[in-house]
CSV table of N, CA and C in Angstrom, one decimal:
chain,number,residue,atom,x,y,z
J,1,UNK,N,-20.3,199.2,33.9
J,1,UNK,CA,-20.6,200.6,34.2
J,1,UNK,C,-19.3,201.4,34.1
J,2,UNK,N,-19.1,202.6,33.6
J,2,UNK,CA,-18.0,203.3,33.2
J,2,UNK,C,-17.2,204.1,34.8
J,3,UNK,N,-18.4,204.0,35.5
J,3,UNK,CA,-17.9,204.0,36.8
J,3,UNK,C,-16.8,203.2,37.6
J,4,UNK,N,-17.1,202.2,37.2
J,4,UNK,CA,-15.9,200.8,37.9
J,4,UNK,C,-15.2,200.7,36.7
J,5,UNK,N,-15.4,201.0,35.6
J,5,UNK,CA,-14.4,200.3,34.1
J,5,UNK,C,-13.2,200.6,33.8
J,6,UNK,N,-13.4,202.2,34.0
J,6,UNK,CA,-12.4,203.0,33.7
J,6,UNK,C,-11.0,202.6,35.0
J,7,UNK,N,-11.1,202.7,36.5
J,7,UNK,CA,-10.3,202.5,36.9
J,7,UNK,C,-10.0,200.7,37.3
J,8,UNK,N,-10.6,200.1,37.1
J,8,UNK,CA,-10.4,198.6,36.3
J,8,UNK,C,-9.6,198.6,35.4
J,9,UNK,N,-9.5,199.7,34.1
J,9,UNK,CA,-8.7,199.6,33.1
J,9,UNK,C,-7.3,200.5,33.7
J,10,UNK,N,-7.7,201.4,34.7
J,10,UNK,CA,-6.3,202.4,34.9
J,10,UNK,C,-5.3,201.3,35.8
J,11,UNK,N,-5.9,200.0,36.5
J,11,UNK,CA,-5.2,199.7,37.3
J,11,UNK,C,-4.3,198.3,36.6
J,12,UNK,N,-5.1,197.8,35.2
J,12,UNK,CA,-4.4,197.1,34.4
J,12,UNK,C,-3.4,197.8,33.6
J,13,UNK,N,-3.4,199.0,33.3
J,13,UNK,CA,-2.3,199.8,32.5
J,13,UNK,C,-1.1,200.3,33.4
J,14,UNK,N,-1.7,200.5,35.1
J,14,UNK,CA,-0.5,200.4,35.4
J,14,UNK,C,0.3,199.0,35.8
J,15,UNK,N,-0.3,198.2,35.8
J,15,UNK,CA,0.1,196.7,35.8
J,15,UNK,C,0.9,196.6,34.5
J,16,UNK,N,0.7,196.8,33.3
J,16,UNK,CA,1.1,196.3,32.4
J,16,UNK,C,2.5,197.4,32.0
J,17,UNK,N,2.6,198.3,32.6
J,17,UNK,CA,3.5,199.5,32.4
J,17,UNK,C,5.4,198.9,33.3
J,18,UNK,N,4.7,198.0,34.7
J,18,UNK,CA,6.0,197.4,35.4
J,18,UNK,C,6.7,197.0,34.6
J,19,UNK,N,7.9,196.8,34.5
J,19,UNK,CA,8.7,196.1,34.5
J,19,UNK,C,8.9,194.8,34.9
J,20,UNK,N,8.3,194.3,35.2
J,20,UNK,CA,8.1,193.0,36.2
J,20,UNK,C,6.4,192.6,35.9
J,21,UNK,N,5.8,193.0,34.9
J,21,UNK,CA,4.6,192.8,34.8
J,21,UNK,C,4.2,191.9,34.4
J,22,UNK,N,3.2,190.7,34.9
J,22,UNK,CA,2.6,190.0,34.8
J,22,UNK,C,1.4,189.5,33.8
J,23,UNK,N,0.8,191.3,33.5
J,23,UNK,CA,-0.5,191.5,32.9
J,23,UNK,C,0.3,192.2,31.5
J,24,UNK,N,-0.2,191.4,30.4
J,24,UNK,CA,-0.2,191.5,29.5
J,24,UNK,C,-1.3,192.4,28.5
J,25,UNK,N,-1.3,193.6,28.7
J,25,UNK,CA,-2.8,194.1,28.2
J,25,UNK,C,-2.2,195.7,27.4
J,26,UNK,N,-1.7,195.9,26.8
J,26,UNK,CA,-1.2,197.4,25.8
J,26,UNK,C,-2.3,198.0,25.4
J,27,UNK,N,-3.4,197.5,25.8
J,27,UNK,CA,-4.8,198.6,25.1
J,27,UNK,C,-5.4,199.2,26.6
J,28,UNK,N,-5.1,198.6,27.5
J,28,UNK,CA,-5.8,199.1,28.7
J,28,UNK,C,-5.3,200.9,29.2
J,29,UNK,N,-4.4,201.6,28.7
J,29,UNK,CA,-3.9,202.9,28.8
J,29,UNK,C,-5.2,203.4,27.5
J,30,UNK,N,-5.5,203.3,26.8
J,30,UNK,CA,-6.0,203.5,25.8
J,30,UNK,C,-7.5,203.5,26.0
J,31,UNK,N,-7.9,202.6,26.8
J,31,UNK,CA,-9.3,202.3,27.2
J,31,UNK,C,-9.3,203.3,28.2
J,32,UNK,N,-8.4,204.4,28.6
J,32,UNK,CA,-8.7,204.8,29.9
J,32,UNK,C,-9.6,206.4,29.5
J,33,UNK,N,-9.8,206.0,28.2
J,33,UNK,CA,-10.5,207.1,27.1
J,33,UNK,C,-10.5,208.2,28.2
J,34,UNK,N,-8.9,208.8,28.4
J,34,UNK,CA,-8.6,210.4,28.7
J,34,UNK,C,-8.7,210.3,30.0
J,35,UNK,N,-9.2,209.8,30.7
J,35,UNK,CA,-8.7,209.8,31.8
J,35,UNK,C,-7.5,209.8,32.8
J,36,UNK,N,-6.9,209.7,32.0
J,36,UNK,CA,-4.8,209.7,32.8
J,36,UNK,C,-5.4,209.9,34.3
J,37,UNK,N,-6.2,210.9,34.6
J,37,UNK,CA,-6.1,211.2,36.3
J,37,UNK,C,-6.3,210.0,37.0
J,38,UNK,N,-7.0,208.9,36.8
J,38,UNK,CA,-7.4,208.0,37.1
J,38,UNK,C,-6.3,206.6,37.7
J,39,UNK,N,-4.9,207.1,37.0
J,39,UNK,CA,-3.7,206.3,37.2
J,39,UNK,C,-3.3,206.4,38.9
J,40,UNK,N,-3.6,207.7,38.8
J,40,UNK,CA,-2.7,208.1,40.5
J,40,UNK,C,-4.0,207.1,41.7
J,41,UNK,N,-5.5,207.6,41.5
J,41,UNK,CA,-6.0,206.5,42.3
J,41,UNK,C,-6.2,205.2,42.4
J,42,UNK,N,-6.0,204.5,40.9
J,42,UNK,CA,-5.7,203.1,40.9
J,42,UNK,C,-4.8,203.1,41.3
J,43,UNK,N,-3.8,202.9,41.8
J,43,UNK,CA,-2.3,202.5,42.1
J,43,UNK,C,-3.0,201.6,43.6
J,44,UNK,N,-3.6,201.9,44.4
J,44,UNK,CA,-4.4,201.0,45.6
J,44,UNK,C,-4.7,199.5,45.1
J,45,UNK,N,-5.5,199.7,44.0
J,45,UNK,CA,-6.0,198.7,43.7
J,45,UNK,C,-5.8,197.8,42.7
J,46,UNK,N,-4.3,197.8,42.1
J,46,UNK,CA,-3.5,197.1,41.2
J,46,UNK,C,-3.3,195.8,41.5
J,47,UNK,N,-2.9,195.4,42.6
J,47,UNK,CA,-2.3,194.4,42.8
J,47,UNK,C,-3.2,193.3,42.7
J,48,UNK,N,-5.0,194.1,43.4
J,48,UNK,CA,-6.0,193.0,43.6
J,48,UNK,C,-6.3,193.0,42.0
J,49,UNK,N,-6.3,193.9,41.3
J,49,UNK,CA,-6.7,193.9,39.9
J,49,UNK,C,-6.0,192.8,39.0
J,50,UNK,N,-4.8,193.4,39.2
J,50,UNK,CA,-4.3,192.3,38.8
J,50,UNK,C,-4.5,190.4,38.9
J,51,UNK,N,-4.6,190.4,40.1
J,51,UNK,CA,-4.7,189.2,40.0
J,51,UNK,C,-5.9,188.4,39.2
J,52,UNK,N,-7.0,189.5,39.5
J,52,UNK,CA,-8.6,189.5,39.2
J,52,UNK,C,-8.3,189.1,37.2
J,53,UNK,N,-7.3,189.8,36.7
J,53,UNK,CA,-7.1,189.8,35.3
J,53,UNK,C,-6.8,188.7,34.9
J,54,UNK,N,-5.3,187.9,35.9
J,54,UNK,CA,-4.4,187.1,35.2
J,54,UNK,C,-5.3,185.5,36.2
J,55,UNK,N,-6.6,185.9,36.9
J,55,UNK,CA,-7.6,184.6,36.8
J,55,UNK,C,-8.5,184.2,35.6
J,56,UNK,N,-8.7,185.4,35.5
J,56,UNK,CA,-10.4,186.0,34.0
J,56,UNK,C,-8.8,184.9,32.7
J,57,UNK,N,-8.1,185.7,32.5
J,57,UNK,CA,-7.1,185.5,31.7
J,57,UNK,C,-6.9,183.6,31.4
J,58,UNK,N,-6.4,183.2,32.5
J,58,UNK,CA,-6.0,181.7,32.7
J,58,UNK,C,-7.0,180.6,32.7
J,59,UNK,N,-8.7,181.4,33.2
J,59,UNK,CA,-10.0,180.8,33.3
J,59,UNK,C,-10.2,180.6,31.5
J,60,UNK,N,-10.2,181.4,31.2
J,60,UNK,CA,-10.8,181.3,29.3
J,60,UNK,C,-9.5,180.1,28.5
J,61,UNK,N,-8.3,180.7,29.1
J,61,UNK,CA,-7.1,180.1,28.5
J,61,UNK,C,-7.7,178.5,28.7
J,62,UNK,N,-7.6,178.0,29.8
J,62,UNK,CA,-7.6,176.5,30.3
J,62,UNK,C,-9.3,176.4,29.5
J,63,UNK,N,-10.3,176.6,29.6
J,63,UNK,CA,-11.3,176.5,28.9
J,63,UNK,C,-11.0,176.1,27.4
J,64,UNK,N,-10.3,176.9,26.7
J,64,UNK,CA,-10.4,176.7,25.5
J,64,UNK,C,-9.5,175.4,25.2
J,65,UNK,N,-8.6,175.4,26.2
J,65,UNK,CA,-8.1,174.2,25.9
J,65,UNK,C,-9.0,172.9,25.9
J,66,UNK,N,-10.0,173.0,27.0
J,66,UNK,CA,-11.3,172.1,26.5
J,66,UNK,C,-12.3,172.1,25.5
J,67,UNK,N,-11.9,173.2,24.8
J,67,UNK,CA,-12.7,173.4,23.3
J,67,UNK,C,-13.7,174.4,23.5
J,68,UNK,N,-13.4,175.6,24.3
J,68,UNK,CA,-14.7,176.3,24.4
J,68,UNK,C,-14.7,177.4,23.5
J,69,UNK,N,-15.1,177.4,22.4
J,69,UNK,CA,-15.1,178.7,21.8
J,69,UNK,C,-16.0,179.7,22.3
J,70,UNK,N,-16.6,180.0,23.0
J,70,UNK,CA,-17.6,181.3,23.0
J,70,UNK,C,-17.0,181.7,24.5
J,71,UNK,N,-16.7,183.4,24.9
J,71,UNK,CA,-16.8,183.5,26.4
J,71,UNK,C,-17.4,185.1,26.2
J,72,UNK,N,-18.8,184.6,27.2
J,72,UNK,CA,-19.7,185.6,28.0
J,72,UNK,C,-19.1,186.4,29.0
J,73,UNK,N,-18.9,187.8,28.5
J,73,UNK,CA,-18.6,188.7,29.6
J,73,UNK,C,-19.4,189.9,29.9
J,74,UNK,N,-20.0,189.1,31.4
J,74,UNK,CA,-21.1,190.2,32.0
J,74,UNK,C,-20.5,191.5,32.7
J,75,UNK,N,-21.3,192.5,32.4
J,75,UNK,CA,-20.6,193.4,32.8
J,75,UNK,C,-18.9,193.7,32.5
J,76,UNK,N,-18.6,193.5,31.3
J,76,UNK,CA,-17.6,193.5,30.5
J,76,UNK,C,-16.9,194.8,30.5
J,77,UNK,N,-17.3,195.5,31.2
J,77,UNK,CA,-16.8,197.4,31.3
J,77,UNK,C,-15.4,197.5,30.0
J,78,UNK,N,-14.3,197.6,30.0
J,78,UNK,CA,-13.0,198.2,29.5
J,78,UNK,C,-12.6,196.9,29.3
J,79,UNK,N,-13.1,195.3,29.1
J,79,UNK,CA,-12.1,194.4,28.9
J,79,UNK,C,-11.7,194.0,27.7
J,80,UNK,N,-10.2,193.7,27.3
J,80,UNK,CA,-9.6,193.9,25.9
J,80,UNK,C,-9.4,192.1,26.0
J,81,UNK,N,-9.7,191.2,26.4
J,81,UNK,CA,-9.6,189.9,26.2
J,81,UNK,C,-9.8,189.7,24.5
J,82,UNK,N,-10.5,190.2,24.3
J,82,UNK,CA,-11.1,190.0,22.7
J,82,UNK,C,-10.0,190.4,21.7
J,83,UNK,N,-8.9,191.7,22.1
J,83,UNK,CA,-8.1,191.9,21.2
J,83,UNK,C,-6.9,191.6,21.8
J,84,UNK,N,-6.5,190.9,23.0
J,84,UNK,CA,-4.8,190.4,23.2
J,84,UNK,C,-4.7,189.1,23.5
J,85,UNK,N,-5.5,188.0,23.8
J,85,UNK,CA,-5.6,186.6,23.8
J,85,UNK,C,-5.3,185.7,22.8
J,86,UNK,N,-5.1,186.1,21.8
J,86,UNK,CA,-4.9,185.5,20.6
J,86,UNK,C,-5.6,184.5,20.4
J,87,UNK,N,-6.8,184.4,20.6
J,87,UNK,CA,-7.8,182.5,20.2
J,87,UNK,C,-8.8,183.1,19.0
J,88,UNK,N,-7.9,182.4,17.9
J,88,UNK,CA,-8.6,183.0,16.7
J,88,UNK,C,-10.0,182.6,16.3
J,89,UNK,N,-10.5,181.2,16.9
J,89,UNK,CA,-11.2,180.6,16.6
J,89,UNK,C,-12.9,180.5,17.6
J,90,UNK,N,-12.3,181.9,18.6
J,90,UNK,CA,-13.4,182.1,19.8
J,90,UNK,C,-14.2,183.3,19.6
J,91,UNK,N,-15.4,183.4,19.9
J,91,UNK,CA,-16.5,184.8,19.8
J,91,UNK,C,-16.5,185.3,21.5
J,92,UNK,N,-16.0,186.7,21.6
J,92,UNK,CA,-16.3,187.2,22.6
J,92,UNK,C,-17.7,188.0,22.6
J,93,UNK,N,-18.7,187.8,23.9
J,93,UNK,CA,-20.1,188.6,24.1
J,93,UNK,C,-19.6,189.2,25.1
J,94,UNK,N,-19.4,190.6,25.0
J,94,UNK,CA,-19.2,191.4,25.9
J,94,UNK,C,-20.9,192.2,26.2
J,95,UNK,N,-21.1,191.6,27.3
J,95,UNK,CA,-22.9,192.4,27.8
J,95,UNK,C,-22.2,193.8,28.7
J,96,UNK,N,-22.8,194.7,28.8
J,96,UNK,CA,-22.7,195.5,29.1
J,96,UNK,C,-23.9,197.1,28.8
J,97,UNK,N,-23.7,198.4,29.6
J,97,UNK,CA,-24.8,198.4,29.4
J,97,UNK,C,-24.6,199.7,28.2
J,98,UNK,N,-25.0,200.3,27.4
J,98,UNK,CA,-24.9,200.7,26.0
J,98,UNK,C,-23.9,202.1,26.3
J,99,UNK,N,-24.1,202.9,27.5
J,99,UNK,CA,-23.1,204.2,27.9
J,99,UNK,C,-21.8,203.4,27.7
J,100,UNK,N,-21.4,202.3,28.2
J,100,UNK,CA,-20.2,202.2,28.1
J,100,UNK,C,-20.1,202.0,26.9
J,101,UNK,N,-20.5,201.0,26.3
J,101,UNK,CA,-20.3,200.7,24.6
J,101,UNK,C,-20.0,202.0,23.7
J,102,UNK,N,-21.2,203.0,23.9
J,102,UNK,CA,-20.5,204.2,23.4
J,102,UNK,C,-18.8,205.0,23.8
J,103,UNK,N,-18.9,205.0,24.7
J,103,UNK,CA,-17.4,205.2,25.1
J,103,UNK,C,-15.8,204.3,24.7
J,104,UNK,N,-16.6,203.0,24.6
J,104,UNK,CA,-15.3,201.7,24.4
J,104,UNK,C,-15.0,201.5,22.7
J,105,UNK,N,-16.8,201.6,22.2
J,105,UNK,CA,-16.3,201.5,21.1
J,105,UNK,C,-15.2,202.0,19.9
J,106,UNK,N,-15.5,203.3,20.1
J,106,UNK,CA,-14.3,204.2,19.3
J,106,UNK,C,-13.2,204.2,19.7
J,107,UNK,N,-12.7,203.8,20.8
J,107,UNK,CA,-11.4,203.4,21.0
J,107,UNK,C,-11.1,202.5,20.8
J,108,UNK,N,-11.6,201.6,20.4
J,108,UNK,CA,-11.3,199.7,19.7
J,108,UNK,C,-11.4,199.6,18.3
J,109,UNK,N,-11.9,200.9,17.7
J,109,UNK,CA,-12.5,200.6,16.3
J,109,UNK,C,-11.1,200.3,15.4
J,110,UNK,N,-10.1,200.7,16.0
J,110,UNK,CA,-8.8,200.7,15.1
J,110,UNK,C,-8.0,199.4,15.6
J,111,UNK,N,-8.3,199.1,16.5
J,111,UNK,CA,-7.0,197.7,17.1
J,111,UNK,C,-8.3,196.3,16.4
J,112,UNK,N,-7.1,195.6,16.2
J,112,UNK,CA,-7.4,194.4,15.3
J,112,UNK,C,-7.7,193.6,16.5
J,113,UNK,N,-8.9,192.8,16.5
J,113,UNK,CA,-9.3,191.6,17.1
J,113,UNK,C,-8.1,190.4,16.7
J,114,UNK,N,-8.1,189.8,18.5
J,114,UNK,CA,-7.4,188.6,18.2
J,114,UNK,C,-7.9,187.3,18.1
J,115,UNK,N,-9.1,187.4,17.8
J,115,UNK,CA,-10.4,186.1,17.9
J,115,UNK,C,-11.1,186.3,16.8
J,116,UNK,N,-11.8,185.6,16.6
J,116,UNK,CA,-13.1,185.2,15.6
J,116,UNK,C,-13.7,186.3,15.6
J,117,UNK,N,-14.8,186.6,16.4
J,117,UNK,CA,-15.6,187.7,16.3
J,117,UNK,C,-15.4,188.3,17.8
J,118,UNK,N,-16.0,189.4,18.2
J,118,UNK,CA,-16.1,189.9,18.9
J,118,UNK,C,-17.8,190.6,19.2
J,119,UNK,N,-18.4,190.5,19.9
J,119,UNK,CA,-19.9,190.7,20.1
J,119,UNK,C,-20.3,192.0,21.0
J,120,UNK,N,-21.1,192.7,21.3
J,120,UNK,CA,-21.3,193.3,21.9
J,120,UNK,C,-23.1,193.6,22.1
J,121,UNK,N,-23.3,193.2,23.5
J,121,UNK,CA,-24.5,193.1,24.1
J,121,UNK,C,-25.0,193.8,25.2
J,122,UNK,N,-26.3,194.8,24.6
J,122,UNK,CA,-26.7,196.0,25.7
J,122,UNK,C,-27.2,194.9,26.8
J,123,UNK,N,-27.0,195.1,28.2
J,123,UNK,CA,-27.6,194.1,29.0
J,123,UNK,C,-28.7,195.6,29.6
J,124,UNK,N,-29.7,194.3,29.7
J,124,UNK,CA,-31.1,195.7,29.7
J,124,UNK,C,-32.4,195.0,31.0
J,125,UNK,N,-31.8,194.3,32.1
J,125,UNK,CA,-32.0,193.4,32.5
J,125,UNK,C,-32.0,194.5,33.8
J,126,UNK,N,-32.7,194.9,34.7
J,126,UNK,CA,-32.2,195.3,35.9
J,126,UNK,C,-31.4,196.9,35.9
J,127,UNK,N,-30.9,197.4,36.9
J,127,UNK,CA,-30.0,198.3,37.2
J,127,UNK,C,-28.8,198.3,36.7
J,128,UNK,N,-28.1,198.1,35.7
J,128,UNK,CA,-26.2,197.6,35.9
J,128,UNK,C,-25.6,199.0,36.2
């Protein structure tokens, strides 16, 4: 939902802006599709974000080292795993529900995937 995504993404871009940063993500200021205002109230919730990223991050990583090419991302709002992880040989399914897709897509259309394919799936299942 573009509701939670956007400052999900504002609180990775200020993670990734430190000097001391952790989070490796250069598309997440870009995902914040114009929203800059969004910087000043994520700043709260950075730190938990953060960590929330560099588990999502380390979970896929250690996976793949067991050979898992495919990762399902439910409710996938603003996540750029698909274009900074570099696993050439993996398909990301980002489900999510089609508002966001309209808003995420055009901002991705120019940055190069760092995986195999990249997927995108209206989830039509319930409320999201």
């Amino acid at each position: 939902h573009v509701y939670t995504a956007l400052p999900i993404a504002a609180s990775r871009a200020i993670a990734y802006g430190r000097p001391d940063s952790m989070v490796n993500d250069p598309l997440a200021h870009k995902l914040l599709a114009g929203h800059e205002n969004l910087l000043e109230r994520a700043s709260a919730n950075t730190e938990y974000m953060t960590m929330r990223c560099l588990i999502g991050d380390d979970l896929v990583a250690k996976q793949h080292l067991q050979g898992v090419r495919q990762v399902v991302s439910l409710g996938a709002g603003m996540d750029s795993r698909a274009f900074r992880l570099q696993l050439p040989e993996t398909t990301f399914f980002e489900v999510d529900k089609e508002d966001l897709f309209r808003l995420k897509d055009p901002l991705v259309e120019d940055v190069p995937l760092t995986c195999a394919r990249r997927v995108t799936v209206i989830g039509v299942l319930g409320e999201m």
